[in-house]
PDB file of C-alpha atoms in Angstrom:
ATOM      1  CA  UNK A  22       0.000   0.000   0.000  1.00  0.00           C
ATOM      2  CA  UNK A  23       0.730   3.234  -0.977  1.00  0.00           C
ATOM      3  CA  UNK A  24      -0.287   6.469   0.098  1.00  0.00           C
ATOM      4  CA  UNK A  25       0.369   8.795   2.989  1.00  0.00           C
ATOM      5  CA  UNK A  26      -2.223   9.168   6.035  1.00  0.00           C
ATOM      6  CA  UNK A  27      -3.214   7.059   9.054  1.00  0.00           C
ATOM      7  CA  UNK A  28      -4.029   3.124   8.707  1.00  0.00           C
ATOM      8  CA  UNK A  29      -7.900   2.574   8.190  1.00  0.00           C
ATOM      9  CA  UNK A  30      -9.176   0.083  10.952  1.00  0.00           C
ATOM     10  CA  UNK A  31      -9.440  -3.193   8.744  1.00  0.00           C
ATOM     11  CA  UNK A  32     -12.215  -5.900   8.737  1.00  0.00           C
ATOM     12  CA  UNK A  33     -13.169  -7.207  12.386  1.00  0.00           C
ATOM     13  CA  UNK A  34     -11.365  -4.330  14.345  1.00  0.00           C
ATOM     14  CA  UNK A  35     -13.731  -2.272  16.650  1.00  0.00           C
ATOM     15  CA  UNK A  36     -12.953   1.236  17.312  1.00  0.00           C
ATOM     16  CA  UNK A  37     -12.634   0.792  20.831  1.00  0.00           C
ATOM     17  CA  UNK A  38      -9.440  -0.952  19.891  1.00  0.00           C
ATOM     18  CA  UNK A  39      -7.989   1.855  18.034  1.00  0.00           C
ATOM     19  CA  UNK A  40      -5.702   4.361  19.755  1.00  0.00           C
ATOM     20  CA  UNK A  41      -7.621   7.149  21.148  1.00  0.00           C
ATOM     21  CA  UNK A  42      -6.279  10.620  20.873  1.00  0.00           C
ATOM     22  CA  UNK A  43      -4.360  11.032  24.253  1.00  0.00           C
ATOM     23  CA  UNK A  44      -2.708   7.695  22.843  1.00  0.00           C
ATOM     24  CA  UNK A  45      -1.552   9.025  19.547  1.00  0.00           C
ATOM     25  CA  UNK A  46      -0.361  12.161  21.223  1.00  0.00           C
ATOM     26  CA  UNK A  47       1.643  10.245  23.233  1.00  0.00           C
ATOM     27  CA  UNK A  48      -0.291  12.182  26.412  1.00  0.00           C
ATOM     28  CA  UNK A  49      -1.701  10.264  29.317  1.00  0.00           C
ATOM     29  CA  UNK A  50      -5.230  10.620  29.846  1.00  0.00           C
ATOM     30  CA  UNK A  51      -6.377  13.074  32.673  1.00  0.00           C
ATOM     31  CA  UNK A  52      -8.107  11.503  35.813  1.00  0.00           C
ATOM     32  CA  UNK A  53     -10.616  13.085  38.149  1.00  0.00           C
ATOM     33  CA  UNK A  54      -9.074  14.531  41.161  1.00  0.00           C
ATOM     34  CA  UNK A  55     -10.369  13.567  44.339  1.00  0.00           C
ATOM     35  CA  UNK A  56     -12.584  16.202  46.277  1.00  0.00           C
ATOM     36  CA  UNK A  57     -10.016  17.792  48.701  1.00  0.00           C
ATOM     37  CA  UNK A  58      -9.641  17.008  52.286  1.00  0.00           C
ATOM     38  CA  UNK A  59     -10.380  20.327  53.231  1.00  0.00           C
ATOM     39  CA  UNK A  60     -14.208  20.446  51.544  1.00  0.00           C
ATOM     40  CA  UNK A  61     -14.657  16.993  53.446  1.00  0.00           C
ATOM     41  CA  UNK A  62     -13.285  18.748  56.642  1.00  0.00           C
ATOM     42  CA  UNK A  63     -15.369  22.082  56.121  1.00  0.00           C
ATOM     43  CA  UNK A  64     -18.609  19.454  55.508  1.00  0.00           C
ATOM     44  CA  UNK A  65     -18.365  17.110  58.447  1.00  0.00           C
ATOM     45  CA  UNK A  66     -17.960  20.433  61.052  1.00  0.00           C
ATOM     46  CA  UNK A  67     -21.287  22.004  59.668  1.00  0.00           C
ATOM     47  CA  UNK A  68     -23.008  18.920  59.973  1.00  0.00           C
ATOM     48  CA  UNK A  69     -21.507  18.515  63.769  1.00  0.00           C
ATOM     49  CA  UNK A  70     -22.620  21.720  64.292  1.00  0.00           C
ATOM     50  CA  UNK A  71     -26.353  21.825  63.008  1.00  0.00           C
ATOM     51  CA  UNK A  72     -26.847  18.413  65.067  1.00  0.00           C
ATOM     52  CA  UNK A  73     -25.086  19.652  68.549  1.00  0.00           C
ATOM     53  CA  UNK A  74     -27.557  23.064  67.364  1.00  0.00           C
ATOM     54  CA  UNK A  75     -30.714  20.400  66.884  1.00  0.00           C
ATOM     55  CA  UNK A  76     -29.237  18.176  70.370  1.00  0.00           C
ATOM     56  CA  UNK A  77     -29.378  21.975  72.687  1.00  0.00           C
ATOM     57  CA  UNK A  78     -32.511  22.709  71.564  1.00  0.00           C
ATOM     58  CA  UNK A  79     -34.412  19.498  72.176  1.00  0.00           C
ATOM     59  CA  UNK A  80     -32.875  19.950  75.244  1.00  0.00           C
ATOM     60  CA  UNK A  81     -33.779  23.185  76.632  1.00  0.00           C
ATOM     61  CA  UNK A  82     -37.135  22.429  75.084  1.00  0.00           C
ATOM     62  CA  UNK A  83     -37.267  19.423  77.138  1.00  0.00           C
ATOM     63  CA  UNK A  84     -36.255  21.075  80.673  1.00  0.00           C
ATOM     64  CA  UNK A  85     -38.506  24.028  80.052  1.00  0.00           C
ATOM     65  CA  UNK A  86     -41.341  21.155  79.951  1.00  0.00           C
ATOM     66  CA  UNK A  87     -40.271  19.852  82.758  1.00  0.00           C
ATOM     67  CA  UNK A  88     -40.226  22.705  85.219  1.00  0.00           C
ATOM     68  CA  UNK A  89     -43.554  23.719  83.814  1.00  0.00           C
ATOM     69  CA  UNK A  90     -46.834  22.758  85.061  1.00  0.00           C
ATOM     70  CA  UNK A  91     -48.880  20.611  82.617  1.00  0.00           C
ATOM     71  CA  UNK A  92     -52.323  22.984  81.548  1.00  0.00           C
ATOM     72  CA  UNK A  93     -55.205  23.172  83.832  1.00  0.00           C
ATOM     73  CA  UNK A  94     -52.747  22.441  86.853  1.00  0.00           C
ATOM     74  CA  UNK A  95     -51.190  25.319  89.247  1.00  0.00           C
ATOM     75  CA  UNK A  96     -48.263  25.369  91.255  1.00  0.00           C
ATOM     76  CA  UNK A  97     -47.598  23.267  94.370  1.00  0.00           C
ATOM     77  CA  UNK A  98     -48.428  25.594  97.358  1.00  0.00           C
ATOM     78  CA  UNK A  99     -45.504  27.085  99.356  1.00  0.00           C
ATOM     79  CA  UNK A 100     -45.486  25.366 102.718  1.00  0.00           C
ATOM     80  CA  UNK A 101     -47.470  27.581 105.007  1.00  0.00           C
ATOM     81  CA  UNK A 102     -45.578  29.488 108.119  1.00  0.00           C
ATOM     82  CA  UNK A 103     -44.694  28.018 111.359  1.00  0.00           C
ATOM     83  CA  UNK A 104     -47.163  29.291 114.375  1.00  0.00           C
ATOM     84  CA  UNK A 105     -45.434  31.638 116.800  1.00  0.00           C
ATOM     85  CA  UNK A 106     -45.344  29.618 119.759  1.00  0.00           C
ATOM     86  CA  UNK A 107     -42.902  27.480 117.754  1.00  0.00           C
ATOM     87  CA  UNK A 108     -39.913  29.937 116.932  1.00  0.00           C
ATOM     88  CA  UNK A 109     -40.370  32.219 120.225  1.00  0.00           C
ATOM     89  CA  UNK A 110     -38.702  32.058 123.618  1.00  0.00           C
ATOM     90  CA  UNK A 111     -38.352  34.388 126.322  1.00  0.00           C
ATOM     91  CA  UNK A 112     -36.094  34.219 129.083  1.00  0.00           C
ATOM     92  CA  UNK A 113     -35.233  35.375 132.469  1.00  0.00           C
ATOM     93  CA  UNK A 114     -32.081  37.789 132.757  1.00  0.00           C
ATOM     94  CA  UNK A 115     -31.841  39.330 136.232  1.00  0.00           C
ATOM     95  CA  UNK A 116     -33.648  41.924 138.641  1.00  0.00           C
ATOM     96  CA  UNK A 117     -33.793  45.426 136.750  1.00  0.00           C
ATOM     97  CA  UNK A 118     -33.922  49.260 138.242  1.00  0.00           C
ATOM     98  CA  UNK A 119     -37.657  49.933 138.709  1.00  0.00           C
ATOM     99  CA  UNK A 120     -39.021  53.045 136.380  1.00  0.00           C
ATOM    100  CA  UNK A 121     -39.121  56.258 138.662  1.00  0.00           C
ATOM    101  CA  UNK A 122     -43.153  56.724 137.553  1.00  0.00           C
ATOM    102  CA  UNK A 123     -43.724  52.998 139.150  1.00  0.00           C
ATOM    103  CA  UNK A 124     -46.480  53.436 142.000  1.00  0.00           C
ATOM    104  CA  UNK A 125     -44.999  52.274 145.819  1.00  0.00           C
ATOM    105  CA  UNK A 126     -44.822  48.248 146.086  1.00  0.00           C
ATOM    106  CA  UNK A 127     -43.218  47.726 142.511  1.00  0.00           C
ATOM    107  CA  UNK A 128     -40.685  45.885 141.423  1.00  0.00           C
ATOM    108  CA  UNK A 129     -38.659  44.892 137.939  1.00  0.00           C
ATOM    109  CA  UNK A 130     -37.065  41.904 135.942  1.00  0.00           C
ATOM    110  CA  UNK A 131     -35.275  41.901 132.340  1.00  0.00           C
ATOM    111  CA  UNK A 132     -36.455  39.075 130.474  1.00  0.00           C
ATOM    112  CA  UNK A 133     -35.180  38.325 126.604  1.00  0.00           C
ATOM    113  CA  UNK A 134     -37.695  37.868 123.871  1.00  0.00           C
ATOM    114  CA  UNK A 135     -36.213  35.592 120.997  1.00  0.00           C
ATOM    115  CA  UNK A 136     -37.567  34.743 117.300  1.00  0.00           C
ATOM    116  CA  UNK A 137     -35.848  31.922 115.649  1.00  0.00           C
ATOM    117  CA  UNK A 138     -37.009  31.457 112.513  1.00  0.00           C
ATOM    118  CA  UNK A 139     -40.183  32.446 110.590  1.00  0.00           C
ATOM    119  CA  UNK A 140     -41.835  35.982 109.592  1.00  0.00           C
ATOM    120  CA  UNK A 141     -41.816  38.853 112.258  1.00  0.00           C
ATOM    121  CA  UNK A 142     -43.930  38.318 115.647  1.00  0.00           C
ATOM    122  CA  UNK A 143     -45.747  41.011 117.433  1.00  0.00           C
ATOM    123  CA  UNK A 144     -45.619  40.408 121.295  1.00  0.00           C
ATOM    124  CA  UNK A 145     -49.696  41.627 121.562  1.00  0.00           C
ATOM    125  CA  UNK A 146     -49.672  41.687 125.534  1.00  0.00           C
ATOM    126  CA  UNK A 147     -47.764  40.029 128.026  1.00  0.00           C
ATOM    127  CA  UNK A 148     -49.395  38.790 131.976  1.00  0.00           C
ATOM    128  CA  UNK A 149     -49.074  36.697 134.937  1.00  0.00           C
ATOM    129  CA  UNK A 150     -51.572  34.469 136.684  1.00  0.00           C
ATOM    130  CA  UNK A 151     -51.452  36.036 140.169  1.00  0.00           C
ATOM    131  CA  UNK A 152     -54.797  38.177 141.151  1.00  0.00           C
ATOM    132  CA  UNK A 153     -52.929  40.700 143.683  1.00  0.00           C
ATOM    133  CA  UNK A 154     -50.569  41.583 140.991  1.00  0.00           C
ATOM    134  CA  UNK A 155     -50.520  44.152 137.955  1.00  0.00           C
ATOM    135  CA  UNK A 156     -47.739  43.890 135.082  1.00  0.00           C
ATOM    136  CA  UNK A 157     -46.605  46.737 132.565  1.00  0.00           C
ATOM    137  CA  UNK A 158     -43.213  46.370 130.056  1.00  0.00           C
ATOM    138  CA  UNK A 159     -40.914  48.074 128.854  1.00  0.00           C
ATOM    139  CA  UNK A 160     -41.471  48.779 125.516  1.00  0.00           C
ATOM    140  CA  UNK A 161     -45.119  48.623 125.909  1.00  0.00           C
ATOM    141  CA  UNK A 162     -47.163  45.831 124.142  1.00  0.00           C
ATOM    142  CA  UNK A 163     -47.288  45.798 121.269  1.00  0.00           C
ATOM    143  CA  UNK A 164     -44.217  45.396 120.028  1.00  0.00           C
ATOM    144  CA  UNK A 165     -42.952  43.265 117.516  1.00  0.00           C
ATOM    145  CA  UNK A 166     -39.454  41.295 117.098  1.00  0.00           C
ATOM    146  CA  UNK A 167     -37.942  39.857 113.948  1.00  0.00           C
ATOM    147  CA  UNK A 168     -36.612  36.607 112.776  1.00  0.00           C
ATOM    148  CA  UNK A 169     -33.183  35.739 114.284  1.00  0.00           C
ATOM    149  CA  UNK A 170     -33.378  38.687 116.607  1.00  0.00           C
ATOM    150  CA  UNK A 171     -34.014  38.905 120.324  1.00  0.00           C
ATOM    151  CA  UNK A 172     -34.936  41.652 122.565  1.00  0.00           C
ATOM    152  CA  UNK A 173     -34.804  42.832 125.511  1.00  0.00           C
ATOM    153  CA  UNK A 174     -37.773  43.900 127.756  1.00  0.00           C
ATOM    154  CA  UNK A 175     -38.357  45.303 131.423  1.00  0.00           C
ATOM    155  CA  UNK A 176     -41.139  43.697 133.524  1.00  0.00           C
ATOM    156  CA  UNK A 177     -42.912  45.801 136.499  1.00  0.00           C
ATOM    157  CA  UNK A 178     -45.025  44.207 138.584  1.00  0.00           C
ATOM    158  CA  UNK A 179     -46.950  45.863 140.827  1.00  0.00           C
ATOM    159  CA  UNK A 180     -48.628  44.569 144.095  1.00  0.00           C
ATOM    160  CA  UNK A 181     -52.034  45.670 144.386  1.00  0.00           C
ATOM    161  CA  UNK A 182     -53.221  43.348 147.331  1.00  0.00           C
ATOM    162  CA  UNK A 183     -50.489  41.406 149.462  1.00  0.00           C
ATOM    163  CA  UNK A 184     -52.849  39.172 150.911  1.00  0.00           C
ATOM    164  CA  UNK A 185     -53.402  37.551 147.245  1.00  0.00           C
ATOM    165  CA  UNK A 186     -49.732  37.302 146.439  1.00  0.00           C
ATOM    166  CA  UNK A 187     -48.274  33.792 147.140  1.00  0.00           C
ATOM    167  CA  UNK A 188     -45.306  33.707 150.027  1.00  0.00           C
ATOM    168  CA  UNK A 189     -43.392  31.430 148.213  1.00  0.00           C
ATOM    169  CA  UNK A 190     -43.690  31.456 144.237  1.00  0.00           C
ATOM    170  CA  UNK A 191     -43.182  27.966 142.686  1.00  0.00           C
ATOM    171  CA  UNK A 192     -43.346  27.681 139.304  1.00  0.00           C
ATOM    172  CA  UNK A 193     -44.336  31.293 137.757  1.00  0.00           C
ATOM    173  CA  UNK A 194     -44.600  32.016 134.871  1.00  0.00           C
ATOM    174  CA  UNK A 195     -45.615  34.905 131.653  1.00  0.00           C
ATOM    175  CA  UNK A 196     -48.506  34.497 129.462  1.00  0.00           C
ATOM    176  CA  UNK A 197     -47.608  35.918 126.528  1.00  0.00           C
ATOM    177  CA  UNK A 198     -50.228  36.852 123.730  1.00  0.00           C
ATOM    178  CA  UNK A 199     -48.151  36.215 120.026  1.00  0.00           C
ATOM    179  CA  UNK A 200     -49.322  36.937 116.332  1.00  0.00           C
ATOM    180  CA  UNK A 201     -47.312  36.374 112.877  1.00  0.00           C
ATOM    181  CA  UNK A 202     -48.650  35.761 109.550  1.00  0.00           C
ATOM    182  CA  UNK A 203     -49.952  32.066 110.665  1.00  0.00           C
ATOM    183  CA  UNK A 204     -51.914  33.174 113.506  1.00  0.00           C
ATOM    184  CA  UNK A 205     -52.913  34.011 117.046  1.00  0.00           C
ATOM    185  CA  UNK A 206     -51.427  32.494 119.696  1.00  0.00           C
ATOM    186  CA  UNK A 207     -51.536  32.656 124.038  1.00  0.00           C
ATOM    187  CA  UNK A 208     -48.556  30.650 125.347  1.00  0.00           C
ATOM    188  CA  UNK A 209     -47.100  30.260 128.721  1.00  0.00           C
ATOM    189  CA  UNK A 210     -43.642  30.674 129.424  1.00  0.00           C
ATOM    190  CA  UNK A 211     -42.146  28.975 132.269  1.00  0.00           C
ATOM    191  CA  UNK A 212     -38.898  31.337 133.842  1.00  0.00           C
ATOM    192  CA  UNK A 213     -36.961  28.892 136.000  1.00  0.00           C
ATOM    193  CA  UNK A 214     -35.977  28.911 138.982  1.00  0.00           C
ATOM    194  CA  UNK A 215     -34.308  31.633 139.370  1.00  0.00           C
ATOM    195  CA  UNK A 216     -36.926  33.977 137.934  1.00  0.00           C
ATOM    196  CA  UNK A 217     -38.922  31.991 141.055  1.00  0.00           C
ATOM    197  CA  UNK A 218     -36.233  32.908 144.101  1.00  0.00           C
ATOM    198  CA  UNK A 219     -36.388  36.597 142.710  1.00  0.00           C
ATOM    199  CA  UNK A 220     -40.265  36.867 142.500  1.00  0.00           C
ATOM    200  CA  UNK A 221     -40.105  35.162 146.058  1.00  0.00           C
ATOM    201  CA  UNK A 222     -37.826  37.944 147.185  1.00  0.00           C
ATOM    202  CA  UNK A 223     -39.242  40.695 145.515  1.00  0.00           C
ATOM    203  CA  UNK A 224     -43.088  39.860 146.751  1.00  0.00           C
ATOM    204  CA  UNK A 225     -41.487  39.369 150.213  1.00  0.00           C
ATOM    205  CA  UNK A 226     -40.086  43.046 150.423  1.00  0.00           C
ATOM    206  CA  UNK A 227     -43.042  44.718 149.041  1.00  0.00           C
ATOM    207  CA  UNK A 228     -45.254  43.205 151.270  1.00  0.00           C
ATOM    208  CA  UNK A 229     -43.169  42.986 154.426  1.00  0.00           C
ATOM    209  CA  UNK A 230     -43.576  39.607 154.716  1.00  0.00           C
ATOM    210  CA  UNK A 231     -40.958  36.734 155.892  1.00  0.00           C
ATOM    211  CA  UNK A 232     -40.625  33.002 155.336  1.00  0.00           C
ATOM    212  CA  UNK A 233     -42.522  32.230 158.557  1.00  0.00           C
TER     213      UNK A 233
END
């Protein structure tokens, strides 16, 4: 054969087997890159991010729900406040300097008035059980006192009739009249006995009176 020009593909050759262009240039053919590392990077942090975004909602969603109360149902009640006779205390301190106003046949004690715990009491009146004698304090009644605070206060007593006063005082005590925001209350405090021996002594001088 003569004849200048490329060789014709002859009987029973496909053109598959033929030499492609990047063959007869004597060029390799190209190949795909691989997406880079850095798009695969940038891809796997936004989807970390939109499901830790999706996680923190679901949640706070989920807490909120909690802590609410379900419709048609109120709040649990906060737990009412303790009576006064619970969280108050009064106590004998010592004799005290009678007020220069006090009629004849008076005497004085300091006593402290306590409040543990709870909203503020008012001390509404304060007494004693004994018919032939009068009380007054120091402030006067009322008077209130607040939580985790004491006070002190100045009974007088007054004999109006020594034949009524006892010659030997066992067990006296204060009635003391209380109100906070639970309620009224009348308790009885007991002194001791030292709040007895000094009653004892104090009727005893007023009254002239010995241990006979």
């Amino acid at each position: 054969m003569t004849g200048i020009g490329p060789l014709e593909p002859g009987e029973g050759t496909r053109a598959r087997d033929a030499p492609g262009p990047d063959e007869t240039s004597g060029r390799r053919p190209r190949r795909r890159r691989p997406p880079r590392l850095a798009d695969r990077h940038r891809r796997t942090v936004l989807v970390a991010a939109a499901l830790a975004a999706l996680l923190a909602a679901g949640g706070w969603l989920h807490a909120t729900r909690e802590h609410r109360p379900p419709p048609g149902e109120s709040r649990p009640p906060r737990p009412a406040p303790p009576f006064p006779a619970q969280v108050v205390d009064v106590s004998y301190l010592d004799p005290a300097a009678t007020p220069p106003h006090a009629p004849h046949q008076s005497f004085s004690f300091a006593v402290l008035i306590s409040v543990e715990s709870g909203p503020p009491v008012s001390v509404l009146r304060m007494s004693q059980p004994y018919a032939g004698l009068s009380l007054t304090s120091q402030p006067r009644t009322p008077f209130r006192t607040g939580a985790g605070s004491a006070r002190k206060i100045v009974v007088t007593l007054h004999v109006t009739e020594c034949e009524t006063v006892p010659l030997n005082a066992g067990l006296p005590f204060l009635d003391v009249t209380l109100r906070n925001a639970r309620a009224i209350q009348v308790q009885s405090f007991i002194l001791g006995p030292r709040y007895a021996q000094a009653l004892t002594e104090a009727l005893r001088g007023a009254c002239d009176r010995d241990s006979r």
